[in-house]
Short mmCIF file of C-alpha atoms and ligand atoms in Angstrom, two decimals:
data_model
loop_
_atom_site.label_atom_id
_atom_site.label_comp_id
_atom_site.label_asym_id
_atom_site.label_seq_id
_atom_site.Cartn_x
_atom_site.Cartn_y
_atom_site.Cartn_z
CA MET A 204 52.24 34.13 121.55
CA LYS A 205 49.98 36.69 123.18
CA ALA A 206 50.48 40.34 122.33
CA PRO A 207 50.26 42.25 125.63
CA THR A 208 49.82 45.99 125.33
CA ALA A 209 52.58 47.67 127.35
CA LEU A 210 55.83 46.11 126.21
CA THR A 211 59.17 47.47 125.25
CA SER A 212 60.16 47.20 121.61
CA ALA A 213 62.65 44.47 122.55
CA ALA A 214 59.86 42.38 124.00
CA ILE A 215 57.67 42.94 120.96
CA LEU A 216 60.48 41.79 118.67
CA ALA A 217 61.06 38.78 120.89
CA GLY A 218 57.38 37.98 120.89
CA SER A 219 57.17 37.83 117.13
CA ALA A 220 59.04 34.55 116.83
CA SER A 221 57.83 31.20 118.09
CA ALA A 222 61.26 30.44 119.44
CA HIS A 223 60.64 28.03 122.26
CA SER A 224 62.53 24.97 123.57
CA ILE A 225 62.26 21.35 124.73
CA PHE A 226 64.44 19.33 127.18
CA GLN A 227 64.90 16.13 125.17
CA GLU A 228 68.03 14.16 126.04
CA MET A 229 70.28 13.54 129.02
CA TRP A 230 73.66 12.15 129.94
CA VAL A 231 74.45 10.45 133.27
CA ASN A 232 78.04 11.05 134.36
CA GLY A 233 78.80 11.76 130.71
CA VAL A 234 77.05 8.68 129.26
CA ASP A 235 74.24 9.39 126.81
CA ALA A 236 71.00 7.76 127.95
CA GLY A 237 69.64 8.09 124.39
CA TYR A 238 67.46 10.53 122.52
CA LEU A 239 64.11 11.02 124.34
CA THR A 240 64.95 8.03 126.54
CA GLY A 241 63.09 8.32 129.82
CA ILE A 242 61.87 11.84 128.99
CA ARG A 243 58.27 12.90 128.46
CA ALA A 244 58.65 15.49 125.73
CA PRO A 245 55.82 17.11 123.81
CA ASP A 246 55.86 17.40 120.02
CA TYR A 247 55.14 21.12 120.21
CA ASP A 248 57.69 23.37 121.90
CA GLY A 249 55.33 26.05 123.20
CA PRO A 250 55.24 27.37 126.77
CA ILE A 251 52.89 26.99 129.69
CA THR A 252 51.78 30.42 130.90
CA ASP A 253 49.13 29.51 133.50
CA VAL A 254 51.11 28.72 136.66
CA THR A 255 47.96 27.29 138.27
CA SER A 256 47.46 24.69 135.53
CA ASN A 257 48.31 21.00 135.95
CA ASP A 258 50.35 21.47 132.78
CA VAL A 259 53.11 23.08 134.88
CA ILE A 260 53.81 19.71 136.49
CA CYS A 261 55.28 17.79 133.56
CA ASN A 262 53.75 19.46 130.47
CA GLY A 263 51.84 17.04 128.19
CA GLY A 264 48.44 18.77 128.51
CA ILE A 265 47.96 21.58 126.00
CA ASN A 266 51.18 20.30 124.42
CA PRO A 267 50.50 16.53 124.16
CA TYR A 268 53.45 14.16 124.57
CA HIS A 269 55.31 12.75 121.63
CA THR A 270 54.27 9.11 121.31
CA PRO A 271 55.13 6.46 122.12
CA ILE A 272 56.06 7.94 125.49
CA SER A 273 59.33 6.45 126.66
CA THR A 274 58.81 3.66 129.19
CA ALA A 275 62.51 3.71 130.11
CA ILE A 276 63.55 4.55 133.64
CA VAL A 277 67.10 5.86 133.56
CA ASN A 278 69.53 4.63 136.21
CA VAL A 279 71.25 7.45 138.04
CA PRO A 280 73.60 6.88 140.98
CA ALA A 281 72.98 9.32 143.82
CA GLY A 282 75.66 11.99 143.59
CA ALA A 283 75.88 11.68 139.80
CA THR A 284 75.82 14.58 137.39
CA VAL A 285 72.95 14.57 134.93
CA THR A 286 73.60 16.72 131.87
CA THR A 287 70.42 17.84 130.19
CA GLN A 288 70.00 18.89 126.58
CA TRP A 289 67.53 21.48 125.34
CA HIS A 290 66.77 22.11 121.68
CA HIS A 291 64.48 24.60 119.98
CA THR A 292 62.32 21.84 118.47
CA LEU A 293 61.96 18.09 118.69
CA ASN A 294 62.85 17.61 115.05
CA GLN A 295 65.85 19.86 114.76
CA VAL A 296 66.59 21.75 111.58
CA ALA A 297 70.11 22.59 110.42
CA ASN A 298 71.59 26.00 111.25
CA ASP A 299 68.60 27.03 113.37
CA PRO A 300 69.53 30.43 114.86
CA ALA A 301 67.00 29.85 117.66
CA ASP A 302 68.61 26.57 118.77
CA PRO A 303 68.77 25.65 121.63
CA ILE A 304 66.45 28.58 122.40
CA ASP A 305 66.08 32.12 121.12
CA ALA A 306 68.43 34.50 122.92
CA SER A 307 65.48 36.73 123.83
CA HIS A 308 64.14 34.06 126.19
CA LYS A 309 66.12 35.19 129.24
CA GLY A 310 65.30 33.81 132.65
CA PRO A 311 66.10 31.17 135.25
CA VAL A 312 66.76 27.45 134.84
CA MET A 313 65.64 25.09 137.63
CA THR A 314 65.45 21.39 138.43
CA TYR A 315 63.24 19.53 140.89
CA LEU A 316 62.87 15.92 141.99
CA ALA A 317 59.86 14.08 143.39
CA LYS A 318 59.90 10.54 144.74
CA VAL A 319 57.32 8.31 143.05
CA GLU A 320 56.15 4.72 143.25
CA ASN A 321 56.30 4.26 139.52
CA ALA A 322 58.29 6.65 137.36
CA THR A 323 56.40 5.66 134.21
CA SER A 324 52.99 6.44 135.69
CA LEU A 325 51.43 9.40 133.93
CA GLU A 326 49.55 10.41 137.10
CA VAL A 327 51.68 13.28 138.40
CA THR A 328 49.38 15.27 140.67
CA GLY A 329 49.94 15.38 144.42
CA LEU A 330 53.71 14.87 144.32
CA LYS A 331 56.12 16.52 146.72
CA TRP A 332 58.83 18.30 144.77
CA PHE A 333 62.16 19.54 146.07
CA LYS A 334 64.52 21.76 144.16
CA ILE A 335 68.03 20.49 143.41
CA GLN A 336 69.35 23.14 141.03
CA GLU A 337 68.72 26.72 140.07
CA ASP A 338 70.48 29.35 137.98
CA GLY A 339 68.91 32.79 137.99
CA LEU A 340 70.43 36.23 137.36
CA GLN A 341 74.11 36.95 137.80
CA VAL A 342 73.75 40.56 138.86
CA SER A 343 77.33 41.61 138.07
CA ASP A 344 76.89 41.22 134.31
CA GLN A 345 73.07 40.83 134.13
CA THR A 346 73.33 37.36 132.59
CA TRP A 347 70.71 34.70 133.12
CA GLY A 348 70.56 30.94 133.49
CA VAL A 349 69.22 30.80 129.94
CA ASP A 350 72.25 32.79 128.68
CA ARG A 351 74.52 30.17 130.26
CA LEU A 352 72.38 27.36 128.82
CA ILE A 353 72.80 28.88 125.34
CA ALA A 354 76.56 29.36 125.85
CA ASN A 355 76.71 25.68 126.84
CA LYS A 356 74.93 24.62 123.62
CA GLY A 357 71.66 23.82 125.38
CA GLN A 358 73.20 21.76 128.16
CA VAL A 359 72.79 22.13 131.92
CA ASN A 360 74.66 20.11 134.54
CA VAL A 361 72.53 18.99 137.47
CA LYS A 362 74.04 17.21 140.46
CA ILE A 363 71.76 14.59 142.00
CA PRO A 364 72.01 14.84 145.81
CA SER A 365 74.09 12.02 147.28
CA CYS A 366 72.02 11.60 150.48
CA ILE A 367 68.48 11.08 149.19
CA PRO A 368 66.80 7.66 149.40
CA ALA A 369 67.20 5.25 146.49
CA GLY A 370 64.09 4.70 144.41
CA GLN A 371 62.13 6.01 141.48
CA TYR A 372 61.89 9.73 140.92
CA LEU A 373 60.61 12.20 138.41
CA MET A 374 63.04 14.96 137.54
CA ARG A 375 61.25 18.15 136.53
CA HIS A 376 63.64 20.30 134.52
CA GLU A 377 62.45 23.81 133.75
CA LEU A 378 63.32 27.16 132.31
CA ILE A 379 61.24 30.32 132.53
CA ALA A 380 61.49 32.87 129.72
CA LEU A 381 60.84 36.37 131.01
CA HIS A 382 60.94 38.41 127.78
CA ALA A 383 57.22 39.22 128.05
CA ALA A 384 56.87 38.79 131.83
CA SER A 385 56.09 42.43 132.63
CA SER A 386 52.38 41.69 132.23
CA PRO A 387 50.51 39.01 134.19
CA GLY A 388 50.55 35.67 132.38
CA GLY A 389 53.46 36.79 130.23
CA ALA A 390 56.14 34.57 131.72
CA GLN A 391 56.70 31.44 129.64
CA LEU A 392 57.35 28.20 131.50
CA TYR A 393 59.07 25.36 129.67
CA MET A 394 59.43 22.01 131.43
CA GLU A 395 59.74 18.30 130.84
CA CYS A 396 59.94 15.41 133.30
CA ALA A 397 62.50 12.60 133.21
CA GLN A 398 61.97 9.14 134.69
CA LEU A 399 64.83 8.18 137.00
CA GLN A 400 65.84 5.20 139.13
CA ILE A 401 68.19 6.64 141.72
CA THR A 402 70.55 4.09 143.20
CA GLY A 403 72.78 4.21 146.25
CA GLY A 404 71.89 7.32 148.15
CA GLY A 405 71.12 7.71 151.82
CA SER A 406 68.25 8.26 154.18
CA THR A 407 67.82 12.03 154.22
CA ASN A 408 64.29 13.24 153.64
CA PRO A 409 64.67 16.24 151.34
CA SER A 410 63.07 19.54 152.31
CA PRO A 411 61.47 21.93 151.69
CA THR A 412 58.98 20.34 149.33
CA VAL A 413 56.37 22.12 147.23
CA ALA A 414 53.37 21.18 145.13
CA PHE A 415 52.91 21.76 141.39
CA PRO A 416 50.77 23.62 140.69
CA GLY A 417 51.09 25.74 143.81
CA ALA A 418 54.81 26.45 144.02
CA TYR A 419 54.49 29.54 141.86
CA SER A 420 52.08 32.44 141.79
CA ALA A 421 51.48 34.67 138.76
CA THR A 422 52.57 37.65 140.85
CA ASP A 423 55.79 36.17 142.26
CA PRO A 424 58.59 38.73 141.90
CA GLY A 425 60.45 36.23 139.71
CA ILE A 426 57.46 35.66 137.42
CA LEU A 427 55.90 39.11 137.04
CA ILE A 428 58.94 41.21 136.20
CA ASN A 429 60.24 43.69 133.66
CA ILE A 430 63.71 42.46 132.72
CA TYR A 431 64.41 45.42 130.43
CA GLN A 432 66.16 47.36 133.19
CA THR A 433 69.27 46.89 135.28
CA LEU A 434 68.21 44.56 138.09
CA SER A 435 69.90 44.70 141.48
CA ASN A 436 68.54 41.26 142.38
CA TYR A 437 66.31 38.52 141.07
CA THR A 438 64.21 36.22 143.23
CA ILE A 439 64.16 32.78 141.61
CA PRO A 440 60.64 31.29 141.85
CA GLY A 441 59.97 28.28 144.06
CA PRO A 442 61.61 26.95 147.22
CA ALA A 443 65.22 27.04 148.32
CA VAL A 444 67.54 24.43 146.83
CA PHE A 445 67.84 21.30 148.96
CA THR A 446 71.40 20.29 149.79
CA CYS A 447 72.56 17.24 151.71
C1 NAG B 237 53.78 1.72 136.14
O1 NAG B 237 52.97 2.56 135.34
C2 NAG B 237 52.83 2.11 134.01
C3 NAG B 237 52.09 3.21 133.24
O2 NAG B 237 50.88 3.55 133.88
C4 NAG B 237 52.11 0.78 134.00
O3 NAG B 237 52.00 0.32 132.66
C5 NAG B 237 52.91 -0.22 134.82
O4 NAG B 237 52.21 -1.41 134.91
C6 NAG B 237 53.17 0.32 136.22
N1 NAG B 237 54.09 -0.58 136.91
C7 NAG B 237 53.82 -1.04 138.14
C8 NAG B 237 54.87 -1.93 138.71
O5 NAG B 237 52.81 -0.74 138.74
C1 NAG B 238 65.38 44.03 144.17
O1 NAG B 238 65.33 44.79 142.96
C2 NAG B 238 64.17 45.61 142.89
C3 NAG B 238 64.17 46.22 141.48
O2 NAG B 238 65.46 46.50 141.00
C4 NAG B 238 64.23 46.65 143.98
O3 NAG B 238 63.07 47.45 143.94
C5 NAG B 238 64.30 45.93 145.34
O4 NAG B 238 64.47 46.86 146.35
C6 NAG B 238 65.45 44.95 145.36
N1 NAG B 238 65.42 44.19 146.60
C7 NAG B 238 66.49 43.93 147.32
C8 NAG B 238 66.30 43.11 148.53
O5 NAG B 238 67.60 44.37 147.02
CU1 CU B 239 59.25 31.08 122.96
#
């Protein structure tokens, strides 16, 4: 990790460990799709810190994908709940205190979908992403999406909208660790994309849509932020969540 100059001692402690995370398995309505099945996961668990890089789309650039990349496209009925699983590393070690992610890595958890022609195509630029889930700061007790992810043993429940058109989609599942985010480029973005075949559904065109890169700026209030204070609000990066 980088060692920015003006950090609190908590952030410096947090920055000393390479305690990152990878989204690596999912369940559809409680049924395990299989380890790494339909998920493009890198071997290395490190973050993306340049929000203008193509690596923020689906990772796989500076952190190359584990090979062979899954060619599975996971069937998901519209309206289903997808449960995602994060772990500290791809090859988990027993009794890892930083599994599923180090507790210092506080920040939001988000999920996006983009309709694609071919969910196994590795060409991911130019897609139109809409947000379907977000979990930022609960102001009352200053707990974050990542705190809830840790409490839930690395799992996040994401409801797939019931009204979107059937077809192939990429699901971009992301968390942003803000422990070093008080200096520009300090926020750590972790994301993987899953290959979905959504069935059923409806005919609603989801909106708003955003581009990656483009949806985030390095100076967004949710990206450039000192979390070592009591926050009265937190602006989750990206667009509003689409609902049917
Ligand atoms: C989808 O993309 C994969 C990977 O590029 C390719 O092997 C496959 O032929 C494509 N399928 C179709 C139907 O175009
Ligand atoms: C959000 O919190 C920041 C820092 O605590 C504060 O400066 C700002 O006024 C707050 N904004 C709103 C809309 O409450
Ligand atoms: Cu980390």
